[in-house]
Amino acid sequence: MKIDAAETHTYAFTPDLKSYRTVAVERNAAGEVSKLEALAVDITTGKSRSLVTPVFRGAYTLSGDGKRLAVLNTEATQVAVYDLDRGVNLFTHTFKFESDPPLPVSGKPARVRHAKNVQLCFSPDGTRLVVSVWVSRVVVLNAGTGAELPELEGKKDLFVGPGPHCFTADGRLLVAVCEAYRAEASPDRGEKKQVSRSYSGLVLTVWDTQTGKALKTWNENGAIVALCPTKPLLAVLEPNGVSETRLGFWDFSAEVEKK
C-alpha cells in the first residue's frame, strides 16, 4: 500500500482504524508555508481526501480523536478551530492581552512571539484548548464555542509550556512546566522607568481550568511523568531535599469535587 506523497504532520486514527487524519503542508520556494490542509487518509488504499483548508497558516494541532483542528494566524493573535467531520469553522477567537507588545525579557530569553514557537494543545476529550503565546499570555478556551475559561492564577509571571499530555482526560485540570519571570523596573537615560521581565527559573503548576485556581506548584524543576486516564491523579518527579529526586503521586480528586 502506497500513501499519497505529501509533507504531513500530526496524526490521529479514526475509531474503526480504517483511516487516519493528518495535516499536509505545502511550501513556497523560500521554504515558507503557503498552504495547510487537513486530510483523511484511507489505510487500505493510501488515498487521501481533503477535509478542510484553513485560512491561517501558523502553528496548529489536531485533537486526539482527529475531529478538531486548531490553527493560529502567523502573528499568533488569533486562533481558528475547525470541525473536521463537518468541514466547518467552529469559531475564530481573537486574543485580548493586557499589553501589546509584551514586556521585554532578560536572563534566559523567553520563547519568541512567533507562530512556530507558540504552543497549543487540546484536552483528550477535545472540549478544551490551551494556547500559550508569551510570558503572561496563556488562554484556555472552550473548544466548541471559543469562549475563554477563567484566567489562570499566577499566569502574569509565567510562560506556560503545555506538553502533549497536559490535560486530565476530561480537560478539568491543566498541568504544565512553566518558565517563571519577575517584573523589574529600571530607569533609562531620561530617568523614566522601564519595566521588563527577568527569568527566574522553572516551575510546575497544576490548574483547575473551571475556576482558574492554581492547585499545586513545584518551584524547583518538577517534571510531569504521567496523568491517569481515568481520574485526576498526577505522577511527577519532584525535588526531595537538597540533592535528591523522588517519584510523587498526587491525587486531586478532593479539590475537583469541591467545585
Coordinates of C-alpha atoms in Angstrom, one line a residue:
M1 CA 0.0 0.0 0.0
K2 CA 1.4 3.4 -1.0
I3 CA 0.4 6.6 0.8
D4 CA -0.1 9.8 -1.3
A5 CA 3.1 11.8 -1.2
A6 CA 3.0 15.0 0.9
E7 CA 4.7 16.6 3.8
T8 CA 2.4 15.8 6.8
H9 CA 2.5 16.4 10.5
T10 CA 0.4 15.2 13.5
Y11 CA -1.7 12.1 13.1
A12 CA -4.9 10.7 14.6
F13 CA -6.6 7.3 13.8
T14 CA -10.3 7.1 13.5
P15 CA -12.1 4.7 15.9
D16 CA -12.5 2.0 13.3
L17 CA -8.8 2.1 12.4
K18 CA -9.6 2.2 8.7
S19 CA -8.2 5.7 8.2
Y20 CA -6.3 8.4 9.9
R21 CA -6.3 12.2 9.8
T22 CA -3.3 14.5 9.4
V23 CA -2.2 18.0 8.3
A24 CA -0.5 18.4 4.9
V25 CA 1.9 21.3 4.4
E26 CA 2.8 23.0 1.1
R27 CA 5.8 25.4 1.0
N28 CA 6.9 28.1 -1.4
A29 CA 10.4 28.4 -2.9
A30 CA 11.6 30.2 0.2
G31 CA 10.5 27.3 2.4
E32 CA 7.6 29.2 3.9
V33 CA 4.3 27.5 4.5
S34 CA 1.9 28.5 1.6
K35 CA -0.9 26.1 2.4
L36 CA -2.2 23.9 5.2
E37 CA -4.8 21.2 4.5
A38 CA -6.4 18.6 6.9
L39 CA -6.6 15.2 5.2
A40 CA -8.3 11.9 5.8
V41 CA -6.1 9.0 4.6
D42 CA -7.6 5.6 3.8
I43 CA -5.2 3.0 5.3
T44 CA -6.2 0.3 2.7
T45 CA -5.8 2.3 -0.4
G46 CA -3.4 5.0 0.7
K47 CA -5.6 7.6 -0.9
S48 CA -6.3 10.9 0.8
R49 CA -9.2 13.3 0.7
S50 CA -9.4 16.9 1.8
L51 CA -11.4 17.8 4.9
V52 CA -10.7 21.5 5.3
T53 CA -8.2 24.1 4.1
P54 CA -7.6 26.6 6.9
V55 CA -7.3 30.3 6.2
F56 CA -4.5 30.7 8.8
R57 CA -1.0 29.1 8.3
G58 CA 0.6 29.4 11.7
A59 CA 1.1 26.8 14.4
Y60 CA -1.6 24.1 14.5
T61 CA -2.7 21.0 16.3
L62 CA -5.2 18.1 15.9
S63 CA -7.4 16.9 18.7
G64 CA -6.5 13.4 19.9
D65 CA -9.6 11.9 18.2
G66 CA -8.9 13.8 15.0
K67 CA -12.2 15.6 15.0
R68 CA -11.0 19.1 15.5
L69 CA -8.1 21.2 14.1
A70 CA -6.8 24.4 15.7
V71 CA -4.7 26.8 13.7
L72 CA -3.1 30.1 14.7
N73 CA -2.5 33.1 12.4
T74 CA 1.2 33.9 11.8
E75 CA 1.1 36.8 14.3
A76 CA -0.3 34.4 17.0
T77 CA -3.1 36.9 17.8
Q78 CA -6.0 34.7 16.5
V79 CA -6.9 31.0 16.6
A80 CA -9.4 29.2 14.4
V81 CA -10.9 25.9 15.3
Y82 CA -12.5 23.5 12.7
D83 CA -14.9 20.6 13.0
L84 CA -13.3 18.1 10.6
D85 CA -16.3 15.8 10.4
R86 CA -18.5 18.6 9.0
G87 CA -15.7 20.6 7.4
V88 CA -16.7 23.8 9.0
N89 CA -15.1 26.6 11.0
L90 CA -16.5 26.4 14.6
F91 CA -15.1 29.8 15.6
T92 CA -12.2 32.3 15.2
H93 CA -11.0 33.7 18.5
T94 CA -9.0 37.0 18.8
F95 CA -6.8 37.2 21.9
K96 CA -7.1 40.3 24.0
F97 CA -3.9 40.8 26.0
E98 CA -3.2 43.4 28.6
S99 CA -0.2 44.9 26.8
D100 CA 1.0 44.8 23.2
P101 CA 3.8 44.4 22.5
P102 CA 4.7 42.2 25.5
L103 CA 7.3 43.3 28.0
P104 CA 10.9 42.5 27.1
V105 CA 12.7 39.8 29.0
S106 CA 16.3 39.3 30.2
G107 CA 18.3 36.4 31.6
K108 CA 17.2 33.3 29.8
P109 CA 15.3 34.5 26.7
A110 CA 11.6 33.6 26.6
R111 CA 10.2 31.9 23.5
V112 CA 9.8 34.5 20.8
R113 CA 6.3 35.6 19.9
H114 CA 6.1 33.7 16.5
A115 CA 3.6 31.1 15.4
K116 CA 6.2 28.4 15.0
N117 CA 7.3 28.8 18.7
V118 CA 3.9 29.1 20.4
Q119 CA 2.3 26.1 22.0
L120 CA -1.3 24.8 21.8
C121 CA -2.9 21.6 22.8
F122 CA -6.4 20.1 23.0
S123 CA -7.7 18.2 26.1
P124 CA -8.1 14.4 25.5
D125 CA -11.9 14.7 25.1
G126 CA -11.5 17.6 22.6
T127 CA -13.5 20.1 24.7
R128 CA -10.8 22.5 25.8
L129 CA -7.9 24.1 24.0
V130 CA -4.9 25.8 25.7
V131 CA -2.9 28.4 23.7
S132 CA 0.4 29.8 25.1
V133 CA 2.0 32.7 23.2
W134 CA 4.3 34.7 25.5
V135 CA 5.0 35.5 29.2
S136 CA 1.6 36.1 30.8
R137 CA -0.2 35.2 27.6
V138 CA -1.9 31.9 28.0
V139 CA -5.6 31.3 27.4
V140 CA -7.8 28.2 27.9
L141 CA -10.7 28.1 25.5
N142 CA -14.0 26.1 25.2
A143 CA -13.0 24.2 22.0
G144 CA -16.6 24.1 20.8
T145 CA -17.6 27.8 21.2
G146 CA -14.3 29.8 21.6
A147 CA -15.4 31.2 25.0
E148 CA -12.5 31.9 27.3
L149 CA -12.4 29.9 30.6
P150 CA -11.3 31.7 33.8
E151 CA -7.9 33.3 33.8
L152 CA -5.2 31.1 35.2
E153 CA -3.9 32.2 38.6
G154 CA -0.3 33.4 38.6
K155 CA -0.1 33.4 34.8
K156 CA 1.1 37.1 34.8
D157 CA 4.7 36.0 35.6
L158 CA 4.8 32.7 33.6
F159 CA 5.4 31.4 30.2
V160 CA 3.2 28.3 30.3
G161 CA 4.6 25.4 28.2
P162 CA 1.8 22.8 27.8
G163 CA 3.1 19.5 26.6
P164 CA 1.2 16.9 24.5
H165 CA -0.4 15.3 27.6
C166 CA -1.1 18.4 29.7
F167 CA -4.8 17.9 30.5
T168 CA -6.6 15.3 32.5
A169 CA -9.0 13.1 30.5
D170 CA -12.0 15.5 31.0
G171 CA -10.0 18.7 30.5
R172 CA -10.6 19.8 34.0
L173 CA -7.0 20.0 35.2
L174 CA -4.1 21.6 33.2
V175 CA -0.6 20.6 34.1
A176 CA 2.4 22.4 32.6
V177 CA 6.1 23.1 33.1
C178 CA 6.5 26.9 33.0
E179 CA 9.3 29.5 32.7
A180 CA 8.9 31.9 35.7
Y181 CA 9.8 35.6 35.3
R182 CA 9.7 38.6 37.7
A183 CA 9.0 42.1 36.7
E184 CA 11.8 44.6 37.2
A185 CA 11.8 48.4 36.8
S186 CA 14.9 50.3 35.8
P187 CA 15.5 54.0 34.9
D188 CA 16.5 54.8 31.4
R189 CA 18.7 57.7 30.3
G190 CA 15.8 60.1 30.7
E191 CA 15.1 58.9 34.2
K192 CA 11.9 57.3 33.0
K193 CA 11.4 53.8 34.5
Q194 CA 11.1 50.9 32.1
V195 CA 9.6 47.6 33.0
S196 CA 11.0 44.3 31.9
R197 CA 10.9 40.7 33.0
S198 CA 13.8 38.7 34.3
Y199 CA 14.0 34.9 34.1
S200 CA 13.9 33.2 37.5
G201 CA 13.7 29.5 36.8
L202 CA 11.2 26.7 36.0
V203 CA 8.1 25.8 37.9
L204 CA 5.5 23.0 37.5
T205 CA 1.9 24.0 38.1
V206 CA -1.5 22.3 38.2
W207 CA -4.6 24.4 37.5
D208 CA -8.3 23.8 37.7
T209 CA -9.4 25.2 34.3
Q210 CA -13.0 25.5 35.6
T211 CA -12.0 28.1 38.1
G212 CA -8.5 29.2 37.1
K213 CA -7.2 28.3 40.5
A214 CA -3.6 27.0 40.9
L215 CA -3.9 23.8 42.9
K216 CA -0.2 22.9 43.3
T217 CA 3.1 24.5 42.3
W218 CA 6.6 23.0 42.4
N219 CA 9.2 25.7 42.5
E220 CA 12.2 23.6 41.8
N221 CA 12.1 21.9 38.4
G222 CA 9.3 19.4 39.0
A223 CA 8.7 17.2 35.9
I224 CA 5.5 15.6 34.6
V225 CA 5.7 11.8 34.3
A226 CA 2.1 10.8 33.6
L227 CA -1.6 11.7 34.1
C228 CA -4.0 8.9 34.9
P229 CA -6.6 8.4 32.1
T230 CA -9.5 7.8 34.5
K231 CA -9.0 10.1 37.5
P232 CA -7.2 13.4 38.4
L233 CA -4.0 11.6 39.5
L234 CA -0.6 13.0 38.6
A235 CA 2.8 11.2 38.7
V236 CA 5.6 13.7 38.9
L237 CA 9.4 13.7 39.5
E238 CA 9.8 16.2 42.3
P239 CA 12.6 17.5 44.5
N240 CA 13.3 15.6 47.7
G241 CA 15.6 17.6 49.9
V242 CA 18.8 19.3 48.6
S243 CA 20.2 16.7 46.1
E244 CA 17.5 14.0 45.7
T245 CA 14.5 13.5 43.4
R246 CA 11.5 11.2 44.1
L247 CA 8.5 10.0 42.2
G248 CA 5.4 11.5 43.8
F249 CA 1.8 10.7 43.2
W250 CA -0.7 13.5 43.7
D251 CA -4.5 12.8 43.8
F252 CA -6.5 16.0 43.1
S253 CA -9.9 14.3 43.4
A254 CA -10.9 16.2 46.6
E255 CA -10.1 19.6 45.1
V256 CA -12.0 18.8 41.9
E257 CA -15.1 17.5 43.8
K258 CA -15.3 20.8 45.8
K259 CA -16.1 22.8 42.7

